[in-house]
Amino acid sequence: MAHPSQLGFQDAASPVMEELLHFHDHALMIVFLISTLVLYIIVAMVSTKLTNKYILDSQEIEIIWTVLPAVILILIALPSLRILYLMDEINDPHLTIKAMGHQWYWSYEYTDYEDLGFDSYMIPTQDLAPGQFRLLEADHRMVVPVESPIRILISAEDVLHSWAVPALGIKMDAVPGRLNQTAFITSRPGVFYGQCSEICGANHSFMPIVVEAVPLEHFESWSSLMLEDA
Amino acid sequence: MIMAGEEEDRQKGFRMLGILDVKTPCAREAVLHGAGGAVVSGLIHFLTTSRVRRSFDVGFAGFMLTTLGSWWYCRTGRARLLVQQRVLQDGLKNKVAFEGTSRDPGTKTPRDPGQLGPPETMNTRDPQSP
């Protein structure tokens, strides 16, 4: 989860998010160098005593400042497009989960084998146990097996919502009447937090998403337990 | 993904403008190499030409090129190591999963790819026979 006053991304918990982090570092370094160059040119222009009122054109510098930005854009666009298509790949998922947005909670359905479904409400601040995170904890987590490709189908029952988990690099709109699909693999076990990312009413800020990645045997025992309780 | 030996490097970021902690891998080394390249190239140019402003320009160009070069070299090396790490992890996982079966990558005896049991030449002869 995010720590207080964090500016950067959270640590990646999926291969796609790792790629996004690497691309961000790449683009940020280019942006940093361009900004430094612009700052240097500004200082040089302001501090020079040289003035020339008679230059009308200069082919060399025109070529440089046309070709160089094009090259820089290509250097940014190629990795960006690669990741864009990588994010659309869905390779033989082991499990399909439906996430439905409601005002103001999420519900999850695991219907591959048995009919397992449950709602996930935010734990109110006054009911938090010591060590739990304010506005992020939910009473029922979406549990998934670690290192397994998971397909998630996202929709909504009433208004627009958005299912987002930054550590997994996922954000997908939940649109009523539409089924959006995305997939992810969790690289490591853990608990990953997210929040609804589309304004949906008074309690938009109070419908968090909690994904818990566990080893397969723990997932099996969790799902058996949930089916018994249902 | 944290690579082996990288946990100490993750602590070694640098502070930009006094408030921003930059912990991007390879960033600190790239900026330091760039600063070194700037000083060296600017100094050499000044010592040979005695032109101050142009030496600053050359030093800045040296900074840009050295930073970019160091950054790309470090990142491509890191990406290569990450790929190797992933391949090793998959190999270890496969070894654990298939150990003792015909798909064990450690056994040298040729086997039918569809056969999961041990190959016929290993410990399958009749103990009664000489």
Coordinates of C-alpha atoms in Angstrom, one line a residue:
Chain A
M1 CA 0.0 0.0 0.0
A2 CA 1.0 3.6 -0.2
H3 CA 3.0 5.2 2.7
P4 CA 2.3 8.7 3.9
S5 CA 3.6 11.5 1.6
Q6 CA 4.5 8.9 -1.1
L7 CA 5.1 10.5 -4.5
G8 CA 6.2 7.5 -6.6
F9 CA 4.5 4.2 -7.5
Q10 CA 4.0 1.4 -5.1
D11 CA 6.2 -1.7 -5.4
A12 CA 5.2 -3.9 -8.3
A13 CA 3.3 -7.1 -7.5
S14 CA 2.7 -8.2 -11.1
P15 CA 4.9 -8.5 -14.2
V16 CA 2.9 -5.8 -16.0
M17 CA 3.4 -3.3 -13.2
E18 CA 7.1 -4.1 -13.3
E19 CA 7.2 -3.2 -17.0
L20 CA 5.2 0.0 -16.3
L21 CA 7.7 1.0 -13.6
H22 CA 10.7 0.4 -16.0
F23 CA 8.9 2.5 -18.7
H24 CA 8.2 5.2 -16.2
D25 CA 11.9 5.3 -15.2
H26 CA 12.9 5.5 -18.8
A27 CA 10.5 8.3 -19.7
L28 CA 11.3 10.2 -16.5
M29 CA 15.0 10.2 -17.3
I30 CA 14.3 11.6 -20.8
V31 CA 12.1 14.2 -19.3
F32 CA 14.7 15.1 -16.7
L33 CA 17.4 15.5 -19.3
I34 CA 15.2 17.7 -21.6
S35 CA 14.2 19.9 -18.6
T36 CA 17.9 20.3 -17.7
L37 CA 18.7 21.2 -21.2
V38 CA 15.9 23.8 -21.3
L39 CA 17.0 25.3 -18.0
Y40 CA 20.6 25.5 -19.2
I41 CA 19.6 27.2 -22.4
I42 CA 17.4 29.7 -20.5
V43 CA 20.3 30.6 -18.2
A44 CA 22.7 30.9 -21.2
M45 CA 20.3 33.1 -23.1
V46 CA 19.7 35.4 -20.1
S47 CA 23.3 35.7 -19.2
T48 CA 24.9 36.3 -22.7
K49 CA 26.0 39.7 -23.9
L50 CA 25.9 38.6 -27.5
T51 CA 23.0 39.9 -29.6
N52 CA 22.6 39.5 -33.4
K53 CA 19.8 41.2 -35.2
Y54 CA 20.7 40.0 -38.7
I55 CA 20.3 36.2 -38.6
L56 CA 17.4 35.2 -40.8
D57 CA 17.6 31.5 -41.0
S58 CA 19.9 28.6 -40.1
Q59 CA 19.4 25.3 -41.8
E60 CA 21.6 23.3 -39.4
I61 CA 19.9 24.2 -36.2
E62 CA 16.5 23.8 -37.8
I63 CA 17.3 20.3 -38.8
I64 CA 18.7 19.5 -35.3
W65 CA 15.6 20.7 -33.5
T66 CA 13.3 18.9 -35.8
V67 CA 15.0 15.6 -36.0
L68 CA 16.0 15.3 -32.4
P69 CA 12.5 15.6 -30.9
A70 CA 11.2 13.1 -33.5
V71 CA 13.9 10.7 -32.4
I72 CA 13.1 11.3 -28.7
L73 CA 9.4 10.7 -29.4
I74 CA 10.2 7.4 -31.1
L75 CA 12.4 6.3 -28.2
I76 CA 9.4 7.0 -25.9
A77 CA 6.7 5.6 -28.1
L78 CA 8.2 2.2 -28.9
P79 CA 8.4 0.9 -25.3
S80 CA 5.1 2.5 -24.6
L81 CA 3.3 0.6 -27.4
R82 CA 5.0 -2.6 -26.4
I83 CA 3.6 -2.3 -22.9
L84 CA 0.2 -1.3 -24.3
Y85 CA -0.1 -4.5 -26.2
L86 CA 1.4 -6.6 -23.4
M87 CA -1.3 -5.4 -21.1
D88 CA -4.0 -6.7 -23.5
E89 CA -2.7 -10.2 -23.6
I90 CA -4.8 -12.8 -21.7
N91 CA -3.0 -16.1 -21.7
D92 CA -5.1 -19.0 -20.6
P93 CA -6.3 -17.8 -17.2
H94 CA -6.7 -20.4 -14.4
L95 CA -9.5 -18.5 -12.7
T96 CA -12.2 -16.0 -13.7
I97 CA -13.6 -13.6 -11.1
K98 CA -16.4 -11.1 -11.6
A99 CA -16.1 -7.8 -9.7
M100 CA -19.3 -5.9 -9.6
G101 CA -19.4 -2.3 -8.4
H102 CA -22.4 -1.1 -6.3
Q103 CA -23.1 2.0 -4.4
W104 CA -20.9 1.7 -2.3
Y105 CA -19.3 -1.6 -2.1
W106 CA -17.8 -4.3 -4.4
S107 CA -19.1 -7.8 -4.8
Y108 CA -17.0 -10.7 -6.1
E109 CA -18.2 -13.9 -7.8
Y110 CA -16.1 -17.0 -8.3
T111 CA -18.3 -19.1 -10.5
D112 CA -15.8 -21.3 -12.3
Y113 CA -16.5 -24.4 -10.2
E114 CA -19.1 -23.6 -7.5
D115 CA -21.3 -20.5 -7.0
L116 CA -19.2 -18.5 -4.6
G117 CA -20.1 -14.8 -4.2
F118 CA -19.7 -12.3 -1.4
D119 CA -19.8 -8.5 -0.8
S120 CA -16.8 -6.5 0.2
Y121 CA -17.6 -3.4 2.4
M122 CA -15.1 -1.0 3.8
I123 CA -14.4 -1.5 7.5
P124 CA -15.5 1.7 9.2
T125 CA -12.8 3.6 11.0
Q126 CA -14.3 3.0 14.5
D127 CA -14.2 -0.8 13.9
L128 CA -10.6 -1.1 12.8
A129 CA -8.3 -3.4 14.7
P130 CA -4.9 -2.1 15.7
G131 CA -2.6 -2.2 12.6
Q132 CA -5.3 -2.0 10.1
F133 CA -5.4 0.8 7.5
R134 CA -8.0 3.5 7.6
L135 CA -10.3 3.7 4.5
L136 CA -8.5 0.8 2.9
E137 CA -9.5 -2.4 4.8
A138 CA -12.5 -4.4 3.7
D139 CA -14.5 -7.0 5.5
H140 CA -14.0 -9.6 2.8
R141 CA -10.9 -9.6 0.6
M142 CA -10.7 -10.9 -2.9
V143 CA -8.5 -13.9 -2.5
V144 CA -6.5 -15.2 -5.5
P145 CA -3.8 -17.9 -5.9
V146 CA -0.3 -16.4 -6.3
E147 CA 1.5 -16.8 -9.6
S148 CA -1.7 -17.9 -11.5
P149 CA -3.1 -15.9 -14.4
I150 CA -6.5 -14.5 -13.3
R151 CA -9.1 -13.1 -15.6
I152 CA -11.3 -10.5 -14.0
L153 CA -14.6 -9.3 -15.4
I154 CA -15.6 -5.9 -14.2
S155 CA -19.0 -4.3 -14.3
A156 CA -21.4 -2.3 -12.2
E157 CA -25.0 -2.5 -11.0
D158 CA -25.9 1.1 -10.8
V159 CA -23.5 3.9 -11.7
L160 CA -19.9 4.1 -13.0
H161 CA -17.2 2.8 -10.8
S162 CA -13.6 1.8 -11.4
W163 CA -11.7 -1.2 -10.1
A164 CA -8.1 -0.1 -9.5
V165 CA -5.2 -1.8 -7.7
P166 CA -2.0 0.2 -8.2
A167 CA 0.4 -2.5 -7.0
L168 CA -0.9 -4.8 -9.8
G169 CA -1.0 -2.1 -12.4
I170 CA -4.8 -2.4 -13.0
K171 CA -7.4 0.2 -13.4
M172 CA -10.6 -0.7 -15.3
D173 CA -13.9 1.1 -15.4
A174 CA -17.0 -0.7 -14.1
V175 CA -19.8 0.4 -16.5
P176 CA -23.4 -0.7 -16.0
G177 CA -24.5 -2.9 -18.8
R178 CA -20.9 -3.6 -20.0
L179 CA -18.4 -6.3 -19.1
N180 CA -14.8 -5.1 -19.1
Q181 CA -12.1 -7.8 -19.0
T182 CA -8.5 -7.6 -17.8
A183 CA -6.1 -10.2 -16.5
F184 CA -3.2 -10.2 -14.0
I185 CA -0.7 -12.5 -12.3
T186 CA 0.5 -11.7 -8.8
S187 CA 4.3 -12.3 -8.6
R188 CA 4.4 -12.6 -4.9
P189 CA 2.0 -13.3 -2.0
G190 CA 0.6 -10.4 -0.1
V191 CA -2.2 -8.0 0.4
F192 CA -2.7 -5.3 -2.2
Y193 CA -5.0 -2.3 -1.7
G194 CA -6.9 -0.1 -4.2
Q195 CA -9.8 2.4 -4.2
C196 CA -12.7 3.1 -6.4
S197 CA -11.4 5.4 -9.1
E198 CA -14.6 6.8 -10.7
I199 CA -16.8 9.3 -8.9
C200 CA -19.9 7.4 -7.9
G201 CA -21.7 9.3 -5.2
A202 CA -21.4 10.3 -1.6
N203 CA -19.3 7.3 -0.5
H204 CA -17.1 7.0 -3.5
S205 CA -14.0 7.3 -1.3
F206 CA -15.2 4.6 1.0
M207 CA -15.4 1.5 -1.2
P208 CA -11.9 0.1 -1.2
I209 CA -10.6 -3.0 -3.0
V210 CA -8.4 -5.5 -1.2
V211 CA -6.7 -8.3 -3.1
E212 CA -5.0 -11.0 -1.1
A213 CA -2.6 -13.4 -3.0
V214 CA -2.0 -16.7 -1.2
P215 CA -0.5 -20.0 -2.2
L216 CA -2.9 -22.4 -4.0
E217 CA -3.6 -24.7 -1.1
H218 CA -4.5 -21.7 1.1
F219 CA -6.8 -20.5 -1.7
E220 CA -8.5 -23.8 -1.8
S221 CA -9.1 -23.9 1.9
W222 CA -10.4 -20.3 1.8
S223 CA -12.8 -21.1 -0.9
S224 CA -14.1 -24.2 0.8
L225 CA -14.6 -22.2 4.0
M226 CA -16.4 -19.5 2.1
L227 CA -18.7 -22.0 0.4
E228 CA -19.5 -23.6 3.8
D229 CA -20.4 -20.2 5.3
A230 CA -22.6 -19.3 2.3
Chain B
M1 CA 11.3 -7.2 -8.5
I2 CA 14.2 -6.9 -6.1
M3 CA 17.4 -8.6 -7.4
A4 CA 20.0 -10.2 -5.3
G5 CA 22.3 -7.5 -3.8
E6 CA 19.9 -4.8 -4.7
E7 CA 18.4 -4.2 -1.3
E8 CA 21.4 -2.1 -0.2
D9 CA 21.2 -0.2 -3.5
R10 CA 17.6 0.6 -3.0
Q11 CA 18.5 2.5 0.1
K12 CA 21.1 4.5 -1.8
G13 CA 19.0 7.1 -3.6
F14 CA 19.6 10.8 -3.8
R15 CA 17.7 13.9 -2.8
M16 CA 16.6 16.2 -5.5
L17 CA 15.8 19.8 -4.5
G18 CA 16.2 18.8 -0.9
I19 CA 12.8 17.1 -0.7
L20 CA 12.4 14.5 -3.4
D21 CA 13.9 11.1 -2.6
V22 CA 14.9 9.5 -5.9
K23 CA 15.4 5.8 -5.5
T24 CA 15.1 4.7 -9.1
P25 CA 17.7 2.0 -9.9
C26 CA 20.6 3.3 -11.9
A27 CA 19.6 7.0 -11.5
R28 CA 22.1 7.9 -8.8
E29 CA 25.0 6.3 -10.8
A30 CA 23.9 7.9 -14.0
V31 CA 23.7 11.4 -12.5
L32 CA 27.1 10.9 -10.7
H33 CA 28.7 9.7 -13.9
G34 CA 27.2 12.6 -15.8
A35 CA 28.5 15.1 -13.3
G36 CA 32.0 13.5 -13.7
G37 CA 31.7 13.6 -17.4
A38 CA 30.7 17.2 -17.3
V39 CA 33.6 18.2 -15.2
V40 CA 36.1 16.3 -17.3
S41 CA 34.9 17.4 -20.7
G42 CA 34.5 21.0 -19.6
L43 CA 37.9 21.1 -18.0
I44 CA 39.7 19.6 -21.0
H45 CA 38.0 22.0 -23.4
F46 CA 38.9 25.0 -21.2
L47 CA 42.5 23.9 -20.8
T48 CA 42.9 23.5 -24.6
T49 CA 40.9 26.6 -25.7
S50 CA 40.7 29.0 -22.7
R51 CA 37.1 29.8 -23.7
V52 CA 34.9 29.9 -20.6
R53 CA 31.4 30.0 -22.0
R54 CA 32.1 27.4 -24.7
S55 CA 33.7 25.2 -22.1
F56 CA 30.5 25.3 -20.0
D57 CA 28.5 24.4 -23.1
V58 CA 30.8 21.5 -23.8
G59 CA 30.7 20.4 -20.2
F60 CA 26.9 20.4 -20.3
A61 CA 26.9 18.4 -23.5
G62 CA 29.3 16.0 -21.7
F63 CA 26.8 15.7 -18.8
M64 CA 23.9 14.9 -21.1
L65 CA 25.8 12.3 -23.1
T66 CA 27.5 10.6 -20.1
T67 CA 24.2 10.5 -18.1
L68 CA 22.3 9.0 -21.0
G69 CA 25.1 6.5 -21.8
S70 CA 25.5 5.4 -18.2
W71 CA 21.7 5.2 -17.7
W72 CA 21.2 3.0 -20.8
Y73 CA 24.2 0.8 -20.0
C74 CA 23.0 0.2 -16.4
R75 CA 19.3 -0.3 -17.4
T76 CA 20.0 -2.8 -20.2
G77 CA 22.4 -4.8 -17.9
R78 CA 19.7 -4.8 -15.2
A79 CA 17.0 -5.9 -17.6
R80 CA 19.3 -8.7 -18.8
L81 CA 19.9 -9.8 -15.3
L82 CA 16.1 -9.7 -14.5
V83 CA 15.4 -11.9 -17.5
Q84 CA 18.1 -14.4 -16.4
Q85 CA 16.7 -14.3 -12.9
R86 CA 13.2 -15.1 -14.2
V87 CA 14.6 -18.0 -16.3
L88 CA 16.4 -19.4 -13.3
Q89 CA 13.4 -19.1 -11.1
D90 CA 11.2 -21.0 -13.7
G91 CA 13.9 -23.6 -14.0
L92 CA 14.0 -24.1 -10.3
K93 CA 10.3 -24.3 -10.1
N94 CA 10.2 -26.9 -12.9
K95 CA 12.9 -28.9 -11.2
V96 CA 11.0 -29.0 -7.9
A97 CA 7.8 -29.9 -9.7
F98 CA 9.2 -32.6 -11.9
E99 CA 12.0 -34.1 -9.7
G100 CA 12.1 -37.8 -10.0
T101 CA 9.8 -37.9 -13.1
S102 CA 10.7 -38.3 -16.7
R103 CA 10.4 -34.6 -17.1
D104 CA 13.1 -33.8 -14.6
P105 CA 15.6 -31.5 -16.4
G106 CA 18.4 -33.0 -14.2
T107 CA 18.2 -36.6 -15.4
K108 CA 20.4 -37.6 -18.4
T109 CA 18.5 -40.7 -19.4
P110 CA 16.5 -40.3 -22.6
R111 CA 12.8 -40.8 -22.0
D112 CA 9.4 -40.7 -23.6
P113 CA 8.1 -37.2 -23.1
G114 CA 4.7 -38.4 -22.2
Q115 CA 5.9 -40.8 -19.5
L116 CA 5.8 -39.5 -16.0
G117 CA 7.3 -42.5 -14.2
P118 CA 11.0 -43.3 -14.0
P119 CA 12.8 -44.4 -17.1
E120 CA 13.0 -48.1 -17.6
T121 CA 16.7 -48.4 -17.1
M122 CA 16.6 -47.1 -13.6
N123 CA 15.8 -49.4 -10.6
T124 CA 13.2 -51.3 -12.5
R125 CA 14.9 -54.7 -13.0
D126 CA 13.7 -57.6 -11.2
P127 CA 15.6 -57.9 -7.8
Q128 CA 15.4 -61.7 -8.0
S129 CA 17.4 -61.9 -11.2
P130 CA 21.2 -61.9 -11.1

